[in-house]
mmCIF file of C-alpha atoms and ligand atoms in Angstrom:
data_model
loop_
_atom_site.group_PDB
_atom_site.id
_atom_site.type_symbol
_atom_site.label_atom_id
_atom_site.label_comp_id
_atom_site.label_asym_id
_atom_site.label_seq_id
_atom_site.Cartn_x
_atom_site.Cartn_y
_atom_site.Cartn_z
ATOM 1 C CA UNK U 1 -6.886 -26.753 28.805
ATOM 2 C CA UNK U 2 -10.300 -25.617 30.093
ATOM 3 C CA UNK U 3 -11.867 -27.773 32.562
ATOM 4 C CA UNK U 4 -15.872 -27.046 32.892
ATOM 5 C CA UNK U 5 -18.310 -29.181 35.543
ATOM 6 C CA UNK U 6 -21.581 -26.778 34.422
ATOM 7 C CA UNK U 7 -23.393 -27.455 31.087
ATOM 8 C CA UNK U 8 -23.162 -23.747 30.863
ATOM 9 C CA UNK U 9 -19.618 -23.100 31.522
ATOM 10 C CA UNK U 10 -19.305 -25.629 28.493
ATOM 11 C CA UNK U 11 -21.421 -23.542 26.443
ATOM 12 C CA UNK U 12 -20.148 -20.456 27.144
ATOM 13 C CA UNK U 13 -16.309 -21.861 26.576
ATOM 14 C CA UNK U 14 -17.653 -22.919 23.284
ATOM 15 C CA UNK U 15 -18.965 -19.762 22.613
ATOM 16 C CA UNK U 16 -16.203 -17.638 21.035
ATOM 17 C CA UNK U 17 -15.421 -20.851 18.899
ATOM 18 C CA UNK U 18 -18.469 -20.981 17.284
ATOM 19 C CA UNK U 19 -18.828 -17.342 17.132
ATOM 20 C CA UNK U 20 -15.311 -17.679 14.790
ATOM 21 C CA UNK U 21 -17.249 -20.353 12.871
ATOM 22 C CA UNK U 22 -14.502 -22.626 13.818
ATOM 23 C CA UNK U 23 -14.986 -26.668 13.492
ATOM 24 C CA UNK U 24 -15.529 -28.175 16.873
ATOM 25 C CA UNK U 25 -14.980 -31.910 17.328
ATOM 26 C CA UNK U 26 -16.421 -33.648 20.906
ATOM 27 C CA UNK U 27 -14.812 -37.147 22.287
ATOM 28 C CA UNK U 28 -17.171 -38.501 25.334
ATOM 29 C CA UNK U 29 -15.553 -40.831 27.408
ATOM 30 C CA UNK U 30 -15.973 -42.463 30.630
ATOM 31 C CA UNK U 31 -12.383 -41.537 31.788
ATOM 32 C CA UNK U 32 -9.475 -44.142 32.973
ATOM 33 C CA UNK U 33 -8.084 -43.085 29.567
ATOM 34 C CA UNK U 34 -5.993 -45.098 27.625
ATOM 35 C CA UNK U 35 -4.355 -45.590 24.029
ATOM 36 C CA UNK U 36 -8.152 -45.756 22.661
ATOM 37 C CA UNK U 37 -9.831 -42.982 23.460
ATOM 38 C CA UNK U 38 -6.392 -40.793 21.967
ATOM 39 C CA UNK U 39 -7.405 -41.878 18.869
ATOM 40 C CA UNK U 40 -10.611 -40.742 19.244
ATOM 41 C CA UNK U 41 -8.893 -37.364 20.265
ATOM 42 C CA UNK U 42 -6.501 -37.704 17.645
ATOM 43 C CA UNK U 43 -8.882 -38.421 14.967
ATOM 44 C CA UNK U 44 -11.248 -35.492 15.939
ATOM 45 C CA UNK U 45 -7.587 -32.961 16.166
ATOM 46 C CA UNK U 46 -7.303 -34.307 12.063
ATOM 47 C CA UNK U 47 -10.391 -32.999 11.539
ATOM 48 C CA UNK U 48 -11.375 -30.199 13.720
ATOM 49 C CA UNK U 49 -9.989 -26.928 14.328
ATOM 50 C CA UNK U 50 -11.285 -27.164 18.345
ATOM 51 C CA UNK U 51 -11.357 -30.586 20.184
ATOM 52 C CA UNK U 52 -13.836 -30.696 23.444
ATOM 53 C CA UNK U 53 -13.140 -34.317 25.370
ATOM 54 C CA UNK U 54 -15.721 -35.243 28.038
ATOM 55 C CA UNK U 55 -15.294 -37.353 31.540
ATOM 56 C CA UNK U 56 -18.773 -38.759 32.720
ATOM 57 C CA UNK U 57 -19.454 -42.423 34.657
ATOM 58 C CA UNK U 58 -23.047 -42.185 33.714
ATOM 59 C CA UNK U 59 -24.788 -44.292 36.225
ATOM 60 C CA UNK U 60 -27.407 -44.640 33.651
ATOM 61 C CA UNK U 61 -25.946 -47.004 31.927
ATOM 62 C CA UNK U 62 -25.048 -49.764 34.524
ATOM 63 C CA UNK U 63 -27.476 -52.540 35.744
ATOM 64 C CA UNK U 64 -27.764 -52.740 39.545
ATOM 65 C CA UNK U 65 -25.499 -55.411 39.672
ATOM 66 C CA UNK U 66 -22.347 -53.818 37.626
ATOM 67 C CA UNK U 67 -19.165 -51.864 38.364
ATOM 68 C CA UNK U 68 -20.395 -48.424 38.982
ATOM 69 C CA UNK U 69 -19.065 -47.442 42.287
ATOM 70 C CA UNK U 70 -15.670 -49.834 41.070
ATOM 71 C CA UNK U 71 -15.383 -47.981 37.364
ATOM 72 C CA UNK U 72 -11.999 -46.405 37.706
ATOM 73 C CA UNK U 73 -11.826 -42.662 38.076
ATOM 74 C CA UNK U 74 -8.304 -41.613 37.992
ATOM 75 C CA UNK U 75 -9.223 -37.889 37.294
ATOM 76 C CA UNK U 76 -6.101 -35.848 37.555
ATOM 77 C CA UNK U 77 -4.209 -38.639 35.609
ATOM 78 C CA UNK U 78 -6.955 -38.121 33.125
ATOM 79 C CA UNK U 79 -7.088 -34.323 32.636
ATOM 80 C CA UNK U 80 -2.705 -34.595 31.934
ATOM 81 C CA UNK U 81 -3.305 -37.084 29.396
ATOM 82 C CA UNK U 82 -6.007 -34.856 27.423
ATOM 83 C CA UNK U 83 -4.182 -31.703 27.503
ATOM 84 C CA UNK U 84 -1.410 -33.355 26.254
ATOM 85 C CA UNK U 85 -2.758 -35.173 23.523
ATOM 86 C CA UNK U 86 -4.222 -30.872 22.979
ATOM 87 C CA UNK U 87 -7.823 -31.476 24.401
ATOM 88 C CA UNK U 88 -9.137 -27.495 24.898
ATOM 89 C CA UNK U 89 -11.540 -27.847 26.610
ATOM 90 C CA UNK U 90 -13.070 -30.719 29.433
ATOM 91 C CA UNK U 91 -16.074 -31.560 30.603
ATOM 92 C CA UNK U 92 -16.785 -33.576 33.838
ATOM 93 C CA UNK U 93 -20.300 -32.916 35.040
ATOM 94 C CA UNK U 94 -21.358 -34.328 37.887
ATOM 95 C CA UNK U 95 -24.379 -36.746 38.226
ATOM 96 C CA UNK U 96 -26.670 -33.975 39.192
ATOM 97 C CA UNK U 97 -25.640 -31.802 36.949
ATOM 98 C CA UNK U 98 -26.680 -34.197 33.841
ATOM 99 C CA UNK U 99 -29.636 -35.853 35.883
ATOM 100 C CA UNK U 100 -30.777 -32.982 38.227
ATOM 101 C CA UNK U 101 -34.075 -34.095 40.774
ATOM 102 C CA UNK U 102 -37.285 -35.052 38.772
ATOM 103 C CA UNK U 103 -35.325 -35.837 35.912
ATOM 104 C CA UNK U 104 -37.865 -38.446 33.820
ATOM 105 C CA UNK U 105 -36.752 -38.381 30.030
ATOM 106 C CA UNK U 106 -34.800 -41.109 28.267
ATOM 107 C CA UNK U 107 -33.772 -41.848 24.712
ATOM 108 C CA UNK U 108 -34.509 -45.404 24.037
ATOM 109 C CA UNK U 109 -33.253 -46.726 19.875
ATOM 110 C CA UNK U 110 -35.550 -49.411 19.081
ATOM 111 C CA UNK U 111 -33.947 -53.020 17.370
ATOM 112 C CA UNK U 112 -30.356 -52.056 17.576
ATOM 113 C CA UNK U 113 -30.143 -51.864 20.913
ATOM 114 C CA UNK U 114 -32.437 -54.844 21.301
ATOM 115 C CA UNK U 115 -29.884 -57.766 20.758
ATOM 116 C CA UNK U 116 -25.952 -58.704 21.502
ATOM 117 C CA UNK U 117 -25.144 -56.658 24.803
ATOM 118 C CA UNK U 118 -28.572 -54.418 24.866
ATOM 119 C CA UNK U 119 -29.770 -58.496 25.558
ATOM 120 C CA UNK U 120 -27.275 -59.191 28.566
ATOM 121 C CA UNK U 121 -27.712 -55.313 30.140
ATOM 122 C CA UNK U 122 -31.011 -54.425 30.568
ATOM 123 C CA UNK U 123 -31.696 -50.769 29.721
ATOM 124 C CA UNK U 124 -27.631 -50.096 29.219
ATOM 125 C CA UNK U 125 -28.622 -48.534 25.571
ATOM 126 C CA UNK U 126 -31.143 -46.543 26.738
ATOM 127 C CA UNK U 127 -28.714 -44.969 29.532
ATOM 128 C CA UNK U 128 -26.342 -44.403 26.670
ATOM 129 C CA UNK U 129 -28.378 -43.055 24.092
ATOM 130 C CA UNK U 130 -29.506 -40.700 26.794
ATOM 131 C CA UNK U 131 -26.535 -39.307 27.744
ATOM 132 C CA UNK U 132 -24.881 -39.050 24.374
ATOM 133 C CA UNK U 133 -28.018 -37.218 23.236
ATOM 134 C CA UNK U 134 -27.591 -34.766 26.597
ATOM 135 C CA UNK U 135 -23.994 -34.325 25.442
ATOM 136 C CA UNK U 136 -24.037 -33.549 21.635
ATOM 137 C CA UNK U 137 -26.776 -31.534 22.646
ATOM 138 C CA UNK U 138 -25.344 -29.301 25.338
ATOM 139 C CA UNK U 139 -22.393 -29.251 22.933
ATOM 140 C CA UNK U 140 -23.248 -28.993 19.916
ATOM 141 C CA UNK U 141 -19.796 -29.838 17.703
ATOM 142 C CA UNK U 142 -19.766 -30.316 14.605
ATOM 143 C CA UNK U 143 -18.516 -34.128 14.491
ATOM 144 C CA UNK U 144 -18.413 -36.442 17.290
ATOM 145 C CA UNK U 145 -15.924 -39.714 17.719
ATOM 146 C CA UNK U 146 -16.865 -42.909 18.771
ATOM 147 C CA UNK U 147 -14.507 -45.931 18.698
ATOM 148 C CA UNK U 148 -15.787 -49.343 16.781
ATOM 149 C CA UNK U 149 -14.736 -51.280 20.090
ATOM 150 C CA UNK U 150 -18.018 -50.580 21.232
ATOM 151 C CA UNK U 151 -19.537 -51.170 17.632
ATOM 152 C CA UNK U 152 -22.889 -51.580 18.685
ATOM 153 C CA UNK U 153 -22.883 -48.498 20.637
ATOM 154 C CA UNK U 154 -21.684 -46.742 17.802
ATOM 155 C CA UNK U 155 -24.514 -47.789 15.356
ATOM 156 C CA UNK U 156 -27.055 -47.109 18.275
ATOM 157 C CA UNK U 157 -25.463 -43.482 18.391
ATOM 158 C CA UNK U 158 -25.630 -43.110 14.261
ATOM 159 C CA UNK U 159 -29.124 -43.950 14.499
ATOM 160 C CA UNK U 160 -30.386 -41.598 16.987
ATOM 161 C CA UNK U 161 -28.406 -38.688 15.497
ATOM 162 C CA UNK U 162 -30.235 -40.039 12.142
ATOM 163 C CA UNK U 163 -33.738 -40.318 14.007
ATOM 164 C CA UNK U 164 -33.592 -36.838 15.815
ATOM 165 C CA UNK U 165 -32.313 -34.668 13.246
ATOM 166 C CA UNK U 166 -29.134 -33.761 15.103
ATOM 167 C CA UNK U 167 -26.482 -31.751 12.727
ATOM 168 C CA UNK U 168 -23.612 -33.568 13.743
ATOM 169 C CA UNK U 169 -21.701 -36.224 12.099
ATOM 170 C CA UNK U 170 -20.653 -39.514 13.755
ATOM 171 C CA UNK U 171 -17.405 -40.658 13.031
ATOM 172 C CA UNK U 172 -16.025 -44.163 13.986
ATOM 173 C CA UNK U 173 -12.642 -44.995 15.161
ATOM 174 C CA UNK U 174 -11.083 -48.548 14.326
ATOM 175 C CA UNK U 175 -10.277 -50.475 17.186
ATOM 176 C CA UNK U 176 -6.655 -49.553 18.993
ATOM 177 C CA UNK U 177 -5.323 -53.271 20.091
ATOM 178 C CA UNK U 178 -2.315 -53.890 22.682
ATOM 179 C CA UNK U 179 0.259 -55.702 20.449
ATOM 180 C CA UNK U 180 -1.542 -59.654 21.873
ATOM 181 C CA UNK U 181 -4.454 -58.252 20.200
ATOM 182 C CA UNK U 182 -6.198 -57.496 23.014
ATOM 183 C CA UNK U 183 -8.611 -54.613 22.431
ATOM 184 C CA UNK U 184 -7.656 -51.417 24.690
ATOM 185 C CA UNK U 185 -10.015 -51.141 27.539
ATOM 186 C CA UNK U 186 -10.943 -48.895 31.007
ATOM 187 C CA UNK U 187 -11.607 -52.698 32.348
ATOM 188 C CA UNK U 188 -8.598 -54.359 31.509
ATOM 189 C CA UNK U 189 -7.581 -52.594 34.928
ATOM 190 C CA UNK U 190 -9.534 -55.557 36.425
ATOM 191 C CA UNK U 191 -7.530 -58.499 35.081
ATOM 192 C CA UNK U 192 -5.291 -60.495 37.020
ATOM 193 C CA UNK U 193 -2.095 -61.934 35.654
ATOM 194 C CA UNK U 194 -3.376 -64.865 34.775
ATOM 195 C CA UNK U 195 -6.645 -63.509 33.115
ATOM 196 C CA UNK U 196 -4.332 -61.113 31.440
ATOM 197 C CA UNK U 197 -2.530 -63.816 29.425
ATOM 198 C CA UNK U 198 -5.648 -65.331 28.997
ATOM 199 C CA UNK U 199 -7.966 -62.415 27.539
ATOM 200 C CA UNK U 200 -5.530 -62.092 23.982
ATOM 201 C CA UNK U 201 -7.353 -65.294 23.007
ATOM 202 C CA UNK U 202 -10.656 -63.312 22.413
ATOM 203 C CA UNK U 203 -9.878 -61.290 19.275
ATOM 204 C CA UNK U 204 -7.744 -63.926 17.876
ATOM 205 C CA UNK U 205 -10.657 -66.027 17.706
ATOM 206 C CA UNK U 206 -12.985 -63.282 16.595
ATOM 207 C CA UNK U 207 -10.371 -62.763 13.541
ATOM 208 C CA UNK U 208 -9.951 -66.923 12.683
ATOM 209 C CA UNK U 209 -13.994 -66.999 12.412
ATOM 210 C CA UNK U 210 -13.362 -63.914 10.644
ATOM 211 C CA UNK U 211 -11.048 -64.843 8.209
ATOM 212 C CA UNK U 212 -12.977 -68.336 7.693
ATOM 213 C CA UNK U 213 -15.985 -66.779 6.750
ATOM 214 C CA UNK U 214 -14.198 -64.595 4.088
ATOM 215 C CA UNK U 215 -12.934 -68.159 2.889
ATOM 216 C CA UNK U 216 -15.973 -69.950 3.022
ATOM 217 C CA UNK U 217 -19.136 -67.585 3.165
ATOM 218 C CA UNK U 218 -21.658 -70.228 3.505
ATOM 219 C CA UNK U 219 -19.996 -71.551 7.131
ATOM 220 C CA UNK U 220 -21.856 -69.235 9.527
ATOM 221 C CA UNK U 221 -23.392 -71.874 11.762
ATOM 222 C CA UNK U 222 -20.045 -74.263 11.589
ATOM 223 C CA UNK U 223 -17.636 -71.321 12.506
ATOM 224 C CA UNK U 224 -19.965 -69.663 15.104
ATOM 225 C CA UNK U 225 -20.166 -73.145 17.034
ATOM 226 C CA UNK U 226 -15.969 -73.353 16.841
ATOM 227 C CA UNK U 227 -15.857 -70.036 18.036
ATOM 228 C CA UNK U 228 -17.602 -70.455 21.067
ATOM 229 C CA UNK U 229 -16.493 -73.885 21.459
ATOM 230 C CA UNK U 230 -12.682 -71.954 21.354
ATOM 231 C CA UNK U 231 -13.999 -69.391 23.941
ATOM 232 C CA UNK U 232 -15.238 -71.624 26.395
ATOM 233 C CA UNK U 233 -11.800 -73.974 25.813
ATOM 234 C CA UNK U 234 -9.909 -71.051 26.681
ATOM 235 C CA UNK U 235 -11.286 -70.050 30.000
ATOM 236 C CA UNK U 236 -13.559 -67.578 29.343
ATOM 237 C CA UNK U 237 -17.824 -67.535 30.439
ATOM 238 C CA UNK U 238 -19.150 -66.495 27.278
ATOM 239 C CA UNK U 239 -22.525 -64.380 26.824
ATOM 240 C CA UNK U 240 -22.435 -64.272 23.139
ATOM 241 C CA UNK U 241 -20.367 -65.227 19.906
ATOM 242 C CA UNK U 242 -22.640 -63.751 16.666
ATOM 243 C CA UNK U 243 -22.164 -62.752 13.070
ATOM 244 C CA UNK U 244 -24.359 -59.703 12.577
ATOM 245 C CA UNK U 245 -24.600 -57.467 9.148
ATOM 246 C CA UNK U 246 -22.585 -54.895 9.718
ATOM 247 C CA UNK U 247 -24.857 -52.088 9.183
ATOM 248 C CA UNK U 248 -28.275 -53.497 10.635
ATOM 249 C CA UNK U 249 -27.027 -55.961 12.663
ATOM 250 C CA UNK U 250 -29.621 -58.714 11.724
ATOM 251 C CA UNK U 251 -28.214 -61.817 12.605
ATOM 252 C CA UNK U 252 -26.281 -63.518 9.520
ATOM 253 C CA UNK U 253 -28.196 -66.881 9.437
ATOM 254 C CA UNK U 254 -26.154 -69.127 6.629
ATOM 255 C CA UNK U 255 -24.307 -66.900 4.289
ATOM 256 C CA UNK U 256 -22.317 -63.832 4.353
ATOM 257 C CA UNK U 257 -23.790 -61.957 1.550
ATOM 258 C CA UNK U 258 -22.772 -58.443 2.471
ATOM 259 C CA UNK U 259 -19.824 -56.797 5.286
ATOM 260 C CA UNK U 260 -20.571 -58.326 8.343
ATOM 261 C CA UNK U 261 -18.912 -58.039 12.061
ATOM 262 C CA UNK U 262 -18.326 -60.877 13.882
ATOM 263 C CA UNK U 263 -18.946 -59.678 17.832
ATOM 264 C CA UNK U 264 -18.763 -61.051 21.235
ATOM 265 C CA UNK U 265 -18.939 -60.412 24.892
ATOM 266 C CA UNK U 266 -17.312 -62.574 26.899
ATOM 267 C CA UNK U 267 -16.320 -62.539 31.528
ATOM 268 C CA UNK U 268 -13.071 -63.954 32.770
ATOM 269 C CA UNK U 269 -13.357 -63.847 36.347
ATOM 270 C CA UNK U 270 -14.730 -60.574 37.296
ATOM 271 C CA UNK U 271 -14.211 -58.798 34.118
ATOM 272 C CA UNK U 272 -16.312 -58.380 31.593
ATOM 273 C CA UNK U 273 -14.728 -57.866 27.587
ATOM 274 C CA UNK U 274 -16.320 -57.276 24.519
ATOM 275 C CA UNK U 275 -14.891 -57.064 20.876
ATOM 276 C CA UNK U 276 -15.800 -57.495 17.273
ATOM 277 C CA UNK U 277 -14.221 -57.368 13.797
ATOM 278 C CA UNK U 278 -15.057 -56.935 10.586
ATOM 279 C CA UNK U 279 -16.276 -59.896 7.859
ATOM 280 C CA UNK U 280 -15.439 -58.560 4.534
ATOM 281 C CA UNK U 281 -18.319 -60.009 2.180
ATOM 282 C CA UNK U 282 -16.276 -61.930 -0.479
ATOM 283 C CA UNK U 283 -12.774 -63.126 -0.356
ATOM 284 C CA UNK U 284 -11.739 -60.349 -3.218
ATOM 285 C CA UNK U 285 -13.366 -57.495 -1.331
ATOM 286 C CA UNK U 286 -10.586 -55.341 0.967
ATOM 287 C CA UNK U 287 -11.346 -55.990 4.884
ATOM 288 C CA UNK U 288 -12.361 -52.702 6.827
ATOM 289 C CA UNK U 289 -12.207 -51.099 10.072
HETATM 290 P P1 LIG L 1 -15.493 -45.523 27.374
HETATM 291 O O1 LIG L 1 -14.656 -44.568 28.171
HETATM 292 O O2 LIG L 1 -15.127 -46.953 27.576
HETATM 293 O O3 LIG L 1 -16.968 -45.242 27.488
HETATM 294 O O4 LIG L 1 -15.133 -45.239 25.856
HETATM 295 C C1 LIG L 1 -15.233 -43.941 25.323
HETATM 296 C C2 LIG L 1 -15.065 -44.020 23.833
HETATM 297 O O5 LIG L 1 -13.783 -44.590 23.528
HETATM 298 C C3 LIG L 1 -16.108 -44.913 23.154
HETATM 299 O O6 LIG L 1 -16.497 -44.310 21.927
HETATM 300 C C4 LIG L 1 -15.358 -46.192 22.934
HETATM 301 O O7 LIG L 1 -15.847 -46.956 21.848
HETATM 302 C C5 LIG L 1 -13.971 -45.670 22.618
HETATM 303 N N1 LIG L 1 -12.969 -46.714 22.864
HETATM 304 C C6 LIG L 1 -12.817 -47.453 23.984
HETATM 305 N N2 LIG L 1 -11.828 -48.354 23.812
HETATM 306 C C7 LIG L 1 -11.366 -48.196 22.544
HETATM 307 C C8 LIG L 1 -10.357 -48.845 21.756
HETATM 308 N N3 LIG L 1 -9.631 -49.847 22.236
HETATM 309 N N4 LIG L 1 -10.158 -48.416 20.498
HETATM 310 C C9 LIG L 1 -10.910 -47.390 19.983
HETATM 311 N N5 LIG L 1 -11.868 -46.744 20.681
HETATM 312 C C10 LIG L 1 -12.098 -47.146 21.933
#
């Protein structure tokens, strides 16, 4: 495996792929890899001849008062993992090389990054759909993979590659769970023990709402006050419980009428979790993601 720091190292290791018309497949990533982000890797290798996996803690993304200088950065534990799971090529630019001095453009999605977490971290879409847009262009693949544990960062990323005319498809990865339930995470690092046995309780109320509103349609308001009400029994400081359409994310007000996600963000101690799952839209239709 390849590892590049320069956006034109990266092009010019892409270079003879493209040249051999060859399907190139990009994972980003903010590193501290873990069973998630190989499926990302795994479902770009079913699809691509070439798969590029990047490594970037974009500071343009955290509020003042988050875990930047914390965010784990095991690198050389990293770079095994993705040439084993036959990542080609890597790319870990440094700060200055994405956001050199006088650096003043941003990429800012307008309603979808609006509500949910875009509410609770100021400007954290905007520093993403930056520096995905930086990426896919500097890269160029032909798909890019994105998992559905961050699902409204995927739908941000869908629209701006829809908005901007990118030629790249945007493929989303279902959620990879520990066996509790608990979604895979870079921040689960953080938990203690305690919070550890604690933070399973999440998704299995996201999936009772869930499965109650694919019973009974019409109970949006009655399930999203149990949910929280379960959340807040269980230990956790909750930001958010909402049912959102699953493809605009307008809020679901009485009745689920079409596929809808049920998503929340939640802290337990000094971690902060988010997680969502899907809301099939009648009892007879098959549940995705
Ligand atoms: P991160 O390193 O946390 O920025 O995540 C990089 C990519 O991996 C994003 O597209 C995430 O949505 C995806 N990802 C993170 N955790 C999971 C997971 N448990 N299952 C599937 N994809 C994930």
């Amino acid at each position: 495996m390849r590892v590049v720091r320069t956006s034109s190292d990266l092009k010019e290791g892409l270079a003879p792929w493209r040249r051999a018309g060859e399907r190139i497949g990009l994972v980003p990533t903010m590193g501290a890899l873990h069973a998630g982000h190989m499926a990302l890797v795994a479902a770009a290798r079913g699809e691509c001849r070439r798969v590029v996996a990047t490594i970037f803690v974009n500071p343009k993304q955290f509020a003042p008062n988050e875990d930047l200088a914390s965010y784990p950065r095991p690198e050389a534990a990293d770079l095994e993992i993705l040439q084993s799971a036959g990542v080609e090529l890597a790319y870990l630019p440094t700060a200055d090389e994405m956001y050199p001095p006088h650096f003043s453009t941003m990429v800012r999605v307008g309603g979808l990054s609006e509500g949910l977490c875009g509410a609770h971290r100021l400007g954290h879409f905007d520093g993403v759909a930056t520096v995905v847009t930086k990426l896919l262009i500097q890269s160029l693949p032909d798909c890019a993979y994105f998992g559905e544990k961050d699902y409204q960062q995927l739908l941000v990323i869908r629209r701006l590659v829809r908005d901007l005319d990118l030629p790249i498809r945007i493929v989303g990865v279902p959620t990879v769970r520990e066996p509790d339930g608990l979604a895979l995470s870079s921040r689960n690092l953080y938990l203690s023990a305690q919070e550890r046995r604690v933070a399973p309780e999440l998704s299995r109320v996201l999936r009772d709402v869930a499965t109650a509103l694919e019973r009974e349609p019409g109970a949006v308001r009655r399930e999203t006050e149990r949910g929280l009400a379960e959340l807040t029994h269980a230990g956790f400081d909750v930001e958010y419980l909402e049912i959102r359409d699953a493809e605009s994310l307008a809020p679901v007000r009485d009745l689920v009428t079409a596929a809808a996600r049920v998503l929340a963000a939640v802290h337990l101690g000094r971690t902060r979790l988010i997680d969502n799952v899907p809301v099939a839209s009648s009892p007879a239709t098959a549940r995705r993601g």
